[in-house]
Amino acid sequence: MNRRRTPIAAALLVAFAAPLTFSQFASAQSATPETTLPAVKVQDQSIKDDYAPAKTTIGGKAPTLLRDVPQSITVINRAVLDSQAATSITDALRNVPGITISAGEGGVIGDNINLRGFTARTDIFLDGVRDRGQYSRDTFFLESVEVLKGPSSMLFGRGSTGGVINQVSKKPDLKARSEVSASVGTDDYYRTTLDLNRPLSDTSAFRVSALVHDADSTRDVTETKRYGIAPSLRLGIGTPTEITLSVLVQRNRDIPDYGFPLFWGKPISAPANNFYGFTDDKFDQDINVFNATIEHKFNNNLTLRNQTQYGKYKTEAAPTPLSSVTSPASTALELVNVPRNTRDRELDDSSLFNQTDLIAKFQAGTMLHTVISGIEIGRDKNKNDAYTWTGLGTVNLGNPVYSAKPSTAVRSHTTVTNVTADTLGIYVNDLIDLTKQWKLVGGLRWDRFDADYKQESLTTVTAPTVLSRDDKMLSTRAGVIWQPSDTESYYVSYGTSFNPSAETLTLSTSNADVKPEKNRSIEVGAKMDLLNGNLMFNTALFRVEKTNARTTDPLTAVVSLDGDIRVNGIEFGAVGRITKAWQVIAGYTFLNGEIIKSSDVSSSTVSSTNPVAGVAAQGKTPQNTPQHTASLWSTYKITPAWETGGGMIYSSKRYVNNFETAVIDGYTRFDATLAYLQKSYDVRLNLLNLTDKEYFETASGARATPAKGRSAIVTVSYRF
């Protein structure tokens, strides 16, 4: 045991003592023979349209073979995104069973993801750094979207109960190429993207991606408009010191879709195109992200990397949700007029993070170690200006009239909330090659998360609400990997995570004194390369448990950590080539979720969104946890020039609250594609929701949004 602890302790000492002892350590490493790691077979990635990835960066701080990560991972790469005409991160994540899309509650906007039954809204990363902004993410500048499943605070800090989503941006390289794509589709769909890569010298390159997107919907009034540019510069390619600078500038100008209200436990039965907001509703998002990464290789076995990311997000959101309905369930929609509300606010968000990682590979006795140790520091800031409206009137659920807000409506600035949160994380992870067949993974991370909250009322003469919360947590990770051959990998893993009260940069008097929730996961899985390494198959059996979930006493309204939520599951996945011409990416997840212990009780007031009063959460299914989810996408090249394919997305019913009083029906959706592929250009037709299925994909406890109906997109891509 002592021999195994020594490398970890040494790595921590190096991380903390730099720069005083780092030069001595580097010199010592240079003076000794370099460790030669065992050879591994890596699948050829030169094929541009290959669906199967060989490595991932989400399972560690360095590129790692998927077989060496003792957790379930799904990678949606550029080839899959292009073949499906997937333009948003939510489009990409439809390929990942176990994920559901929620509409957000309490004013939450942007991408709202649930993974293995737990929210992952704040667990979205960009190149390994938290991307906390509340906005709708586009794929125009991405190389892939990676999903790591299971609690992972050891790698990513706070959150990550069900897992994390990492966006991998396109990087410059030394091959000159250019590609421009133009898409036209039904419902006034127009989109143009540019990807230009140019070497500047033998060791430097510049790349820029750009976007113009303007599209309506089969839903009335709603629209999405996006503009973006993402330049990046890479210096020192192939040299010991490499510097990468990148910028993301994106502007979204959308009319948001708040969908249908829930009417006695289910979405109202209305025409799928009905819109219940105002025509001047808006969701304007300004996204600015800057990233600087410096990486220095002292030798083949010792690398130091420093990454700084600054994100500045400005959001003006003015959607129109509806109030609860008190009419009887049998009332015809034409007789129901519902008051309109607004969730009008202006958000100014910023995040500044710096990560320093030392990656050391060395041999200790007969064991080979890959030790990653590091420090992360960061500051998140959020300012929320909230507004209310009066005089908005009502809307008829059977026959909505589309108009802007009435001129007599009055907007009032009600509150200003400022939150600042500081993060400090210190971590170390060791991948140990015991023998050719056996590997161990172990890691620890200590976090301090300190948040200060201040809310001022602009309508009453009261003292500001001032709250603070300072949490310190230790997260762990452990795994055993058995690889009896180059094509088989079996593992058992254990991981933890934590959810502080101020995780989403909000606090209240009810939770400011409440310690973080703790989560743990155990997973047993297998990863295999089939068909001579062309098809990757994985399966996992897992349990994720929130052992001290927040729960509210119905009599005193006191929040405590006496709850327990558990999700057991199994999943299967496959990606790669069945034949040279036939590709597939597919997966299935079964989730059995239960609220084991809780004091939560639904409201005592019966309404359209709470049809049964006083229902206890204990014993119920957690919200957004469907038992069955599956996805399949497959393409086949009839000839070298012609490709056809299609797929399906399936979800069983899911509850949208923790009391099982509101439910969204299950659905199956089908898509198809046909492409003509040439060396310098492609023409692709995508048919989405082929059967014009009416279903709800995005939902919350008060509303559900109808999915887009049948649509077609033609994309022409030209390379020069």
XYZ file of C-alpha atoms in Angstrom:
720
model
C 0.000 0.000 0.000
C 2.758 2.443 0.896
C 4.427 2.023 -2.469
C 1.184 3.025 -4.210
C 0.673 6.131 -2.122
C 4.165 7.462 -2.713
C 3.629 8.551 -6.385
C 0.394 10.329 -5.479
C 2.012 12.157 -2.615
C 4.947 13.094 -4.829
C 2.645 14.500 -7.490
C 0.781 16.578 -4.918
C 4.081 17.889 -3.584
C 5.099 18.936 -7.075
C 1.778 20.687 -7.682
C 2.017 22.696 -4.473
C 5.764 23.371 -4.463
C 5.976 24.712 -8.031
C 7.763 26.792 -9.084
C 10.347 26.356 -6.249
C 11.017 22.659 -6.805
C 9.576 22.105 -10.263
C 12.780 22.815 -12.177
C 14.678 20.379 -9.962
C 11.998 17.733 -10.466
C 12.031 18.248 -14.235
C 15.819 17.980 -14.315
C 15.675 14.764 -12.344
C 13.143 13.371 -14.776
C 15.275 14.341 -17.758
C 18.304 12.660 -16.222
C 16.538 9.305 -15.903
C 15.465 7.045 -18.755
C 11.988 7.795 -20.069
C 9.316 5.289 -19.137
C 7.948 3.309 -22.055
C 4.240 2.672 -21.668
C 2.635 -0.445 -23.100
C 1.511 -0.283 -26.700
C -2.189 -0.010 -27.358
C -4.195 -0.561 -30.482
C -5.957 2.610 -31.576
C -8.647 2.581 -34.205
C -7.824 4.503 -37.362
C -9.393 7.937 -37.132
C -8.377 9.161 -40.566
C -11.783 8.391 -42.007
C -13.685 11.660 -41.917
C -17.131 10.094 -41.537
C -16.245 7.547 -38.854
C -18.776 7.542 -35.995
C -16.570 5.692 -33.484
C -14.103 7.696 -31.378
C -10.843 6.224 -30.088
C -10.122 8.624 -27.236
C -11.906 11.049 -24.953
C -10.846 13.934 -22.731
C -13.892 13.821 -20.467
C -12.776 10.856 -18.373
C -9.563 12.586 -17.304
C -7.557 15.751 -17.837
C -5.694 14.211 -20.791
C -6.765 12.251 -23.900
C -7.578 8.752 -22.691
C -8.664 5.577 -24.424
C -12.332 4.913 -23.735
C -11.447 1.420 -22.510
C -9.299 2.968 -19.739
C -12.162 5.003 -18.232
C -14.195 2.994 -15.672
C -17.440 4.821 -16.398
C -19.980 4.938 -19.218
C -19.102 7.442 -21.927
C -20.930 8.447 -25.098
C -19.182 10.586 -27.723
C -21.213 12.269 -30.465
C -18.620 13.357 -33.000
C -18.723 15.643 -36.027
C -19.614 12.833 -38.428
C -22.771 11.995 -36.453
C -23.737 15.666 -36.070
C -23.407 16.295 -39.805
C -25.295 13.180 -40.878
C -28.239 14.085 -38.605
C -28.257 17.853 -39.312
C -27.861 18.295 -35.546
C -27.389 22.017 -34.984
C -27.836 22.327 -31.215
C -26.503 20.500 -28.206
C -30.003 19.185 -27.488
C -30.085 17.694 -31.010
C -26.778 15.964 -30.283
C -27.900 14.637 -26.905
C -30.873 12.826 -28.420
C -28.282 10.163 -29.258
C -27.669 9.542 -25.541
C -30.289 7.358 -23.816
C -30.773 8.248 -20.176
C -30.927 11.963 -21.008
C -34.131 13.988 -20.931
C -34.707 17.643 -21.755
C -36.629 19.708 -19.223
C -38.204 23.118 -19.603
C -36.636 24.528 -16.446
C -38.341 25.843 -13.355
C -38.173 29.055 -11.358
C -37.095 31.140 -14.318
C -34.306 28.792 -15.444
C -33.689 29.187 -19.160
C -31.316 27.879 -21.827
C -30.271 24.237 -22.081
C -31.782 22.173 -19.258
C -30.493 18.617 -19.272
C -31.331 15.698 -16.983
C -28.948 12.750 -16.891
C -29.770 9.442 -15.241
C -32.653 11.133 -13.449
C -30.736 14.099 -12.013
C -30.406 17.638 -13.321
C -27.228 18.476 -15.220
C -28.068 22.090 -16.054
C -24.894 23.427 -14.451
C -22.817 20.412 -15.532
C -22.137 21.539 -19.095
C -18.470 22.179 -19.911
C -16.526 23.674 -22.801
C -13.120 22.070 -23.365
C -13.136 20.824 -19.782
C -14.084 24.139 -18.127
C -17.554 24.841 -16.730
C -19.775 26.671 -19.245
C -22.361 28.074 -16.850
C -24.247 30.544 -19.048
C -28.004 30.167 -19.485
C -28.183 30.002 -23.268
C -29.033 27.696 -26.175
C -25.808 26.104 -27.416
C -25.051 25.603 -31.107
C -22.736 22.975 -32.644
C -21.168 25.060 -35.427
C -17.756 25.281 -33.732
C -17.740 21.846 -32.084
C -15.779 18.743 -32.982
C -17.797 16.533 -30.660
C -20.066 16.363 -27.615
C -18.930 13.998 -24.836
C -21.126 12.625 -22.053
C -19.628 11.062 -18.920
C -22.228 9.309 -16.779
C -22.274 9.021 -13.005
C -21.166 11.318 -10.136
C -17.852 12.949 -11.083
C -17.065 15.764 -8.648
C -13.525 14.391 -8.331
C -12.926 15.479 -11.924
C -15.265 18.456 -12.264
C -16.057 19.906 -8.844
C -19.570 20.692 -7.638
C -22.553 19.073 -9.298
C -22.322 16.168 -11.767
C -24.801 13.964 -9.906
C -25.919 12.135 -13.038
C -22.823 13.022 -15.049
C -21.423 15.838 -17.189
C -21.571 17.040 -20.787
C -18.387 18.379 -22.379
C -18.298 20.355 -25.622
C -15.062 19.823 -27.565
C -14.258 22.753 -29.844
C -12.517 22.524 -33.203
C -8.742 23.050 -32.992
C -6.361 24.371 -35.657
C -3.968 21.906 -37.278
C -1.358 21.933 -40.040
C -3.625 20.781 -42.880
C -5.072 23.544 -45.058
C -8.782 23.074 -45.735
C -12.004 25.008 -46.041
C -15.639 24.025 -45.921
C -18.764 26.091 -46.349
C -22.251 24.676 -45.889
C -25.628 26.132 -46.772
C -28.930 24.638 -45.628
C -32.496 25.369 -46.682
C -35.533 23.724 -45.170
C -39.237 23.822 -44.559
C -40.668 26.437 -42.187
C -38.278 29.103 -43.480
C -35.170 27.265 -42.338
C -31.905 28.911 -43.454
C -28.437 28.154 -42.135
C -24.886 28.812 -43.320
C -21.660 27.694 -41.655
C -17.979 28.169 -42.448
C -14.973 26.157 -41.252
C -11.620 27.515 -42.431
C -8.246 26.109 -41.313
C -4.921 27.576 -42.457
C -1.368 26.724 -41.369
C 0.645 29.886 -40.740
C 4.014 28.125 -40.501
C 5.416 24.677 -39.840
C 4.357 25.002 -36.189
C 1.326 27.301 -36.153
C -2.180 27.412 -37.561
C -5.348 29.492 -37.515
C -8.921 28.246 -37.670
C -12.243 30.012 -37.730
C -15.806 28.715 -37.657
C -18.762 30.971 -38.399
C -22.544 30.690 -38.323
C -25.697 32.400 -39.576
C -28.938 30.644 -38.631
C -32.546 31.779 -39.088
C -35.450 29.378 -38.720
C -39.130 29.312 -37.906
C -41.001 26.246 -36.694
C -44.078 24.141 -37.263
C -45.167 25.905 -34.072
C -46.704 29.356 -34.618
C -44.752 32.567 -33.884
C -41.644 30.935 -32.375
C -38.321 31.390 -34.151
C -34.582 31.003 -33.609
C -31.922 33.360 -34.906
C -28.252 32.775 -34.215
C -25.039 34.409 -35.375
C -21.611 33.277 -34.307
C -17.901 33.239 -34.945
C -15.240 31.151 -33.233
C -11.615 31.942 -34.209
C -8.695 30.033 -32.715
C -4.920 30.281 -32.976
C -2.492 27.468 -32.173
C 1.230 28.096 -31.787
C 4.086 25.664 -31.283
C 2.431 22.635 -32.875
C 4.792 19.693 -32.574
C 7.146 21.574 -30.244
C 7.553 21.160 -26.469
C 5.530 24.298 -25.758
C 2.149 24.745 -27.373
C -0.225 27.706 -26.951
C -3.870 27.715 -28.036
C -6.034 30.833 -27.976
C -9.725 30.658 -28.848
C -12.803 32.866 -28.742
C -16.502 32.116 -29.030
C -18.829 34.979 -29.911
C -22.471 34.004 -30.364
C -25.669 36.034 -30.529
C -29.098 34.426 -30.163
C -32.282 36.357 -30.912
C -35.177 33.978 -30.313
C -38.891 34.114 -29.684
C -39.130 31.515 -26.902
C -41.630 28.699 -26.870
C -43.227 28.110 -23.459
C -45.490 25.487 -24.936
C -48.768 24.296 -23.416
C -49.850 24.596 -19.790
C -50.533 21.389 -17.915
C -54.261 20.851 -17.453
C -55.099 18.459 -14.624
C -51.888 16.477 -14.842
C -51.318 16.432 -18.605
C -50.624 18.954 -21.383
C -53.787 20.457 -22.815
C -55.210 18.751 -25.893
C -54.862 21.566 -28.401
C -53.565 21.903 -31.980
C -49.792 21.377 -31.922
C -49.111 24.759 -33.548
C -50.945 26.831 -30.889
C -48.844 29.541 -29.250
C -49.908 31.169 -25.969
C -47.310 33.888 -25.520
C -46.953 37.367 -27.024
C -45.404 38.009 -30.402
C -42.853 40.330 -28.808
C -41.647 37.744 -26.290
C -37.886 37.453 -26.470
C -34.904 35.414 -25.443
C -31.827 37.463 -26.388
C -28.469 35.968 -25.468
C -24.986 37.437 -25.914
C -22.256 34.836 -25.389
C -18.561 35.722 -25.222
C -16.024 33.078 -24.159
C -12.228 33.398 -24.258
C -9.881 30.462 -23.644
C -6.079 30.384 -23.373
C -4.211 27.102 -22.928
C -0.452 26.720 -22.502
C 1.017 23.232 -22.499
C 4.669 22.376 -22.019
C 6.133 18.888 -22.405
C 9.343 18.506 -20.439
C 9.699 15.044 -21.951
C 7.439 12.230 -23.085
C 6.453 11.521 -19.499
C 5.994 14.931 -17.914
C 3.568 17.650 -19.085
C 2.442 20.873 -17.449
C -0.753 22.520 -18.685
C -2.445 25.755 -17.684
C -5.890 26.712 -18.971
C -7.749 29.970 -18.397
C -11.323 30.539 -19.510
C -13.411 33.668 -19.148
C -17.077 33.665 -20.039
C -19.328 36.702 -20.212
C -23.033 36.061 -20.771
C -25.826 38.602 -21.069
C -29.420 37.447 -21.311
C -32.657 39.365 -21.740
C -35.519 36.943 -21.285
C -39.192 37.863 -21.478
C -41.288 34.731 -22.081
C -44.963 34.464 -21.171
C -45.974 31.518 -18.990
C -49.575 31.058 -17.979
C -51.135 30.993 -14.547
C -52.664 27.840 -13.100
C -56.136 26.958 -14.290
C -58.946 26.410 -11.796
C -61.616 25.312 -14.262
C -62.867 21.697 -13.945
C -61.011 19.091 -15.999
C -64.065 18.513 -18.228
C -64.248 22.174 -19.332
C -63.843 22.734 -23.088
C -60.687 24.707 -23.896
C -62.733 27.325 -25.750
C -64.320 28.214 -22.398
C -61.031 28.567 -20.528
C -59.331 31.977 -20.351
C -56.028 31.953 -18.468
C -54.172 34.991 -17.063
C -50.817 35.641 -18.652
C -47.689 36.107 -16.543
C -44.135 37.009 -17.423
C -40.742 35.912 -16.210
C -39.038 39.055 -17.376
C -35.417 39.406 -16.299
C -32.032 40.618 -17.419
C -29.072 38.471 -16.457
C -25.415 39.460 -16.405
C -23.295 36.376 -15.835
C -19.547 35.938 -15.798
C -17.168 33.106 -14.964
C -13.383 33.180 -14.705
C -11.607 29.858 -14.160
C -8.001 28.749 -14.186
C -6.832 25.131 -14.134
C -3.232 24.001 -13.712
C -2.530 20.317 -14.345
C 0.665 18.321 -14.003
C 0.564 15.028 -15.914
C 3.331 12.607 -14.956
C 3.952 9.108 -16.296
C 6.500 6.986 -14.456
C 7.316 3.519 -13.255
C 7.478 2.553 -9.580
C 8.659 -0.996 -9.177
C 6.635 -3.116 -11.571
C 3.763 -0.631 -11.760
C 3.253 2.099 -14.340
C 1.553 5.285 -13.129
C -0.204 8.112 -14.952
C -0.739 10.763 -12.295
C -2.736 13.913 -12.947
C -2.604 16.474 -10.158
C -3.873 20.005 -10.288
C -5.457 23.091 -8.864
C -8.591 24.891 -10.080
C -9.583 28.371 -8.996
C -12.600 30.282 -10.222
C -15.079 33.039 -9.627
C -18.700 33.098 -10.785
C -20.763 36.286 -10.724
C -24.432 36.752 -11.459
C -26.639 39.815 -11.509
C -30.370 39.297 -11.982
C -32.676 42.271 -12.606
C -36.255 41.028 -12.291
C -39.320 42.800 -13.696
C -43.062 42.280 -13.377
C -45.894 43.301 -15.683
C -49.455 44.299 -14.958
C -52.352 44.583 -17.380
C -51.357 41.610 -19.574
C -54.874 40.213 -19.784
C -55.831 36.611 -20.524
C -55.547 34.148 -23.388
C -58.149 31.646 -24.546
C -56.723 28.095 -24.587
C -58.957 27.009 -27.466
C -58.503 30.037 -29.731
C -55.408 32.075 -28.825
C -55.097 35.479 -30.505
C -51.545 36.386 -31.511
C -50.510 39.906 -30.606
C -47.831 41.941 -28.898
C -48.188 42.978 -25.260
C -51.001 45.515 -24.872
C -49.908 49.145 -24.858
C -51.613 49.609 -21.501
C -49.447 46.963 -19.840
C -46.959 48.352 -17.305
C -43.469 46.986 -16.632
C -41.945 47.443 -13.166
C -38.412 46.792 -11.987
C -38.928 44.735 -8.807
C -35.685 43.208 -7.515
C -31.937 43.188 -8.074
C -30.000 40.097 -7.017
C -26.205 39.858 -6.948
C -24.349 36.617 -6.274
C -20.613 35.982 -6.198
C -19.157 32.495 -5.717
C -15.502 31.489 -5.390
C -14.208 28.015 -6.181
C -10.979 26.356 -5.061
C -10.330 22.750 -6.030
C -7.240 20.614 -5.443
C -7.164 17.160 -6.979
C -5.037 14.157 -7.871
C -5.884 11.086 -9.957
C -3.718 8.021 -10.577
C -4.145 5.413 -13.306
C -1.984 2.450 -12.299
C -1.020 -0.335 -14.698
C -0.494 -3.218 -12.278
C 0.038 -5.728 -15.082
C -0.836 -5.880 -18.743
C -4.348 -6.992 -17.786
C -5.112 -5.151 -14.536
C -5.425 -1.413 -13.881
C -6.474 0.662 -10.915
C -7.918 4.173 -10.957
C -8.048 6.308 -7.842
C -8.580 9.995 -7.213
C -9.330 12.604 -4.571
C -10.492 16.196 -4.847
C -10.988 18.779 -2.126
C -13.290 21.696 -2.930
C -14.177 24.919 -1.250
C -17.222 26.699 -2.633
C -17.985 30.071 -1.059
C -21.057 32.065 -2.161
C -22.371 35.505 -1.160
C -25.929 36.510 -2.013
C -27.684 39.883 -1.840
C -31.210 40.692 -2.998
C -32.713 44.175 -2.906
C -36.375 44.986 -3.350
C -37.124 48.054 -5.451
C -40.826 48.122 -4.594
C -40.737 47.979 -0.791
C -38.715 49.809 1.830
C -37.061 46.795 3.422
C -33.519 45.826 4.237
C -31.739 43.755 1.583
C -31.635 40.002 2.053
C -27.984 39.119 2.617
C -26.953 35.459 2.763
C -23.739 33.492 2.498
C -22.695 29.885 2.318
C -19.198 28.368 2.630
C -18.886 24.654 1.887
C -15.880 22.326 1.914
C -16.176 18.853 0.421
C -13.984 15.866 -0.403
C -14.857 13.849 -3.517
C -13.522 10.421 -4.370
C -13.132 8.173 -7.371
C -12.007 4.543 -7.521
C -12.044 1.845 -10.155
C -10.667 -1.563 -11.056
C -10.220 -2.437 -14.743
C -9.561 -5.913 -16.117
C -8.467 -6.127 -19.754
C -7.859 -9.780 -20.644
C -7.230 -8.838 -24.281
C -6.836 -5.809 -26.516
C -10.546 -6.012 -27.366
C -12.081 -6.465 -23.893
C -12.289 -4.187 -20.867
C -14.328 -4.907 -17.713
C -14.569 -2.563 -14.763
C -16.034 -1.787 -11.371
C -16.084 1.852 -10.279
C -17.203 4.034 -7.400
C -17.590 7.809 -7.418
C -19.063 10.630 -5.378
C -20.313 14.144 -5.982
C -21.885 16.997 -4.052
C -24.558 19.634 -4.640
C -24.175 22.795 -2.517
C -27.181 25.005 -1.828
C -25.692 27.765 -3.997
C -24.804 25.407 -6.867
C -26.835 27.402 -9.406
C -25.789 30.749 -7.860
C -29.037 31.137 -5.974
C -29.702 31.097 -2.240
C -32.728 31.560 -0.009
C -33.400 31.861 3.682
C -34.663 28.270 3.639
C -31.448 26.671 2.336
C -28.631 29.074 3.260
C -27.849 27.029 6.367
C -28.143 23.660 4.638
C -24.990 21.680 3.871
C -24.380 20.111 0.435
C -26.252 17.075 -0.765
C -24.005 14.040 -1.204
C -24.230 11.535 -4.033
C -22.553 8.228 -4.733
C -22.517 5.770 -7.584
C -21.350 2.249 -8.122
C -21.071 0.901 -11.646
C -20.109 -2.440 -13.176
C -19.521 -2.434 -16.903
C -17.869 -3.837 -19.994
C -16.424 -2.278 -23.138
C -15.599 -4.479 -26.120
C -14.282 -4.018 -29.631
C -16.100 -6.282 -32.060
C -15.747 -7.032 -35.775
C -11.955 -6.603 -35.780
C -12.176 -3.414 -33.748
C -14.651 -1.684 -36.062
C -17.651 -1.800 -33.709
C -17.452 -0.643 -30.081
C -19.943 -2.153 -27.639
C -20.511 -1.150 -24.023
C -22.845 -2.082 -21.215
C -23.154 -1.029 -17.585
C -25.173 -1.819 -14.497
C -25.308 1.098 -12.065
C -26.811 2.699 -8.984
C -26.810 6.462 -8.374
C -28.016 7.589 -4.960
C -28.486 10.998 -3.381
C -28.040 9.909 0.205
C -29.067 13.152 1.939
C -31.470 14.844 -0.460
C -33.008 18.159 0.533
C -36.561 17.809 1.790
C -39.050 20.304 3.224
C -41.187 19.745 6.286
C -44.791 20.489 5.205
C -45.685 22.010 8.588
C -42.626 24.127 9.421
C -41.226 24.668 5.869
C -37.783 23.859 7.289
C -35.385 22.367 4.729
C -33.292 19.440 5.956
C -31.044 16.773 4.459
C -33.200 13.819 5.500
C -34.183 12.650 2.005
C -32.908 9.780 -0.112
C -33.286 9.386 -3.888
C -32.054 6.311 -5.701
C -31.841 5.417 -9.390
C -30.861 1.900 -10.476
C -30.254 1.218 -14.121
C -28.695 -0.690 -16.945
C -27.568 0.545 -20.331
C -26.258 -0.789 -23.620
C -24.512 1.063 -26.419
C -22.843 0.387 -29.754
C -21.023 2.627 -32.208
C -18.938 1.984 -35.294
C -19.022 -0.022 -38.498
C -20.853 -3.272 -39.044
C -19.362 -3.365 -42.530
C -17.190 -0.887 -44.376
C -20.343 0.703 -45.820
C -22.657 0.336 -42.807
C -22.341 2.538 -39.705
C -24.416 2.684 -36.548
C -24.688 4.504 -33.235
C -27.282 3.091 -30.859
C -28.106 2.860 -27.187
C -30.703 1.825 -24.633
C -31.070 2.780 -20.947
C -33.409 1.409 -18.299
C -33.883 3.580 -15.196
C -35.691 2.496 -12.050
C -35.894 5.595 -9.887
C -37.490 5.922 -6.474
C -37.700 8.601 -3.818
C -36.776 6.365 -0.894
C -37.276 8.975 1.807
C -38.778 12.474 1.715
C -40.965 14.832 3.718
C -42.065 16.731 0.601
C -45.800 17.024 0.034
C -47.508 18.633 -2.959
C -49.474 21.833 -2.503
C -52.748 21.696 -0.606
C -54.361 23.884 -3.277
C -55.934 21.941 -6.135
C -55.239 23.478 -9.550
C -54.652 22.465 -13.136
C -50.973 21.837 -12.386
C -51.700 20.174 -9.017
C -54.759 17.995 -9.602
C -54.288 15.986 -6.402
C -53.514 17.957 -3.245
C -51.306 16.864 -0.386
C -49.548 13.999 -2.181
C -46.369 12.720 -0.497
C -43.221 12.349 -2.614
C -41.912 9.384 -0.654
C -42.204 6.193 -2.662
C -42.775 8.035 -5.935
C -40.659 8.186 -9.108
C -38.286 11.173 -9.406
C -39.245 13.677 -12.072
C -37.750 13.376 -15.561
C -36.770 9.733 -15.035
C -38.419 7.646 -17.778
C -37.956 3.902 -17.347
C -37.013 3.276 -20.963
C -35.093 5.449 -23.427
C -33.462 4.343 -26.653
C -31.889 5.819 -29.755
C -30.671 4.421 -33.061
C -29.001 6.063 -36.022
C -27.615 4.076 -38.936
C -26.333 4.932 -42.408
C -25.393 2.731 -45.340
C -23.381 3.601 -48.445
C -25.195 2.021 -51.376
C -22.296 3.132 -53.564
C -19.253 5.272 -52.727
C -21.313 8.299 -53.782
C -24.756 7.503 -52.362
C -25.601 7.129 -48.690
C -28.945 6.490 -47.076
C -29.998 5.954 -43.516
C -32.254 6.835 -40.652
C -33.041 6.290 -37.046
C -35.431 6.525 -34.162
C -35.665 8.088 -30.719
C -37.837 6.475 -28.051
C -38.857 7.445 -24.537
C -41.430 5.899 -22.254
C -43.680 8.139 -20.185
C -42.123 10.340 -17.524
C -43.417 12.290 -14.567
C -42.618 15.988 -14.432
C -42.902 16.392 -10.688
C -41.900 14.259 -7.722
C -45.509 13.419 -6.804
C -46.550 11.522 -9.967
C -49.449 13.945 -10.436
C -48.281 15.260 -13.825
C -47.118 13.037 -16.653
C -45.824 13.297 -20.230
C -46.678 10.400 -22.522
C -43.985 8.323 -24.173
C -43.167 8.678 -27.845
C -41.240 7.259 -30.784
C -39.846 9.566 -33.444
C -38.311 8.570 -36.779
C -35.786 10.472 -38.926
C -34.173 9.705 -42.286
C -31.376 10.924 -44.548
C -30.181 10.605 -48.131
C -26.824 11.989 -49.284
C -24.786 12.350 -52.464
C -21.114 12.433 -51.492
C -18.238 13.702 -53.614
C -14.625 14.619 -52.874
C -15.217 18.366 -53.022
C -18.908 18.616 -52.161
C -21.848 16.830 -50.511
C -25.591 17.200 -50.898
C -27.662 15.839 -48.019
C -31.406 15.620 -47.373
C -32.594 15.177 -43.796
C -36.204 14.330 -42.995
C -37.016 14.965 -39.338
C -39.998 13.530 -37.457
C -40.882 11.516 -40.512
C -44.347 10.466 -39.354
C -45.273 13.948 -38.070
C -45.591 12.533 -34.568
C -47.213 14.868 -32.058
C -45.368 14.505 -28.758
C -43.808 16.502 -25.941
C -40.055 16.358 -25.453
C -39.416 19.389 -23.260
C -41.448 19.612 -20.067
C -41.506 20.819 -16.480
C -43.962 20.730 -13.586
C -46.153 23.462 -15.103
C -45.797 23.248 -18.871
C -44.787 21.086 -21.812
C -43.619 22.115 -25.268
C -44.844 20.259 -28.371
C -41.981 18.936 -30.472
C -41.424 20.258 -33.951
C -43.515 18.514 -36.589
C -42.332 16.920 -39.819
C -39.686 18.970 -41.582
C -37.056 18.669 -44.302
C -33.582 20.188 -44.632
C -31.298 20.156 -47.670
C -27.632 20.913 -47.004
C -24.923 21.544 -49.581
C -21.351 21.437 -48.307
C -18.434 22.538 -50.456
C -14.766 21.913 -49.615
C -11.903 23.845 -51.163
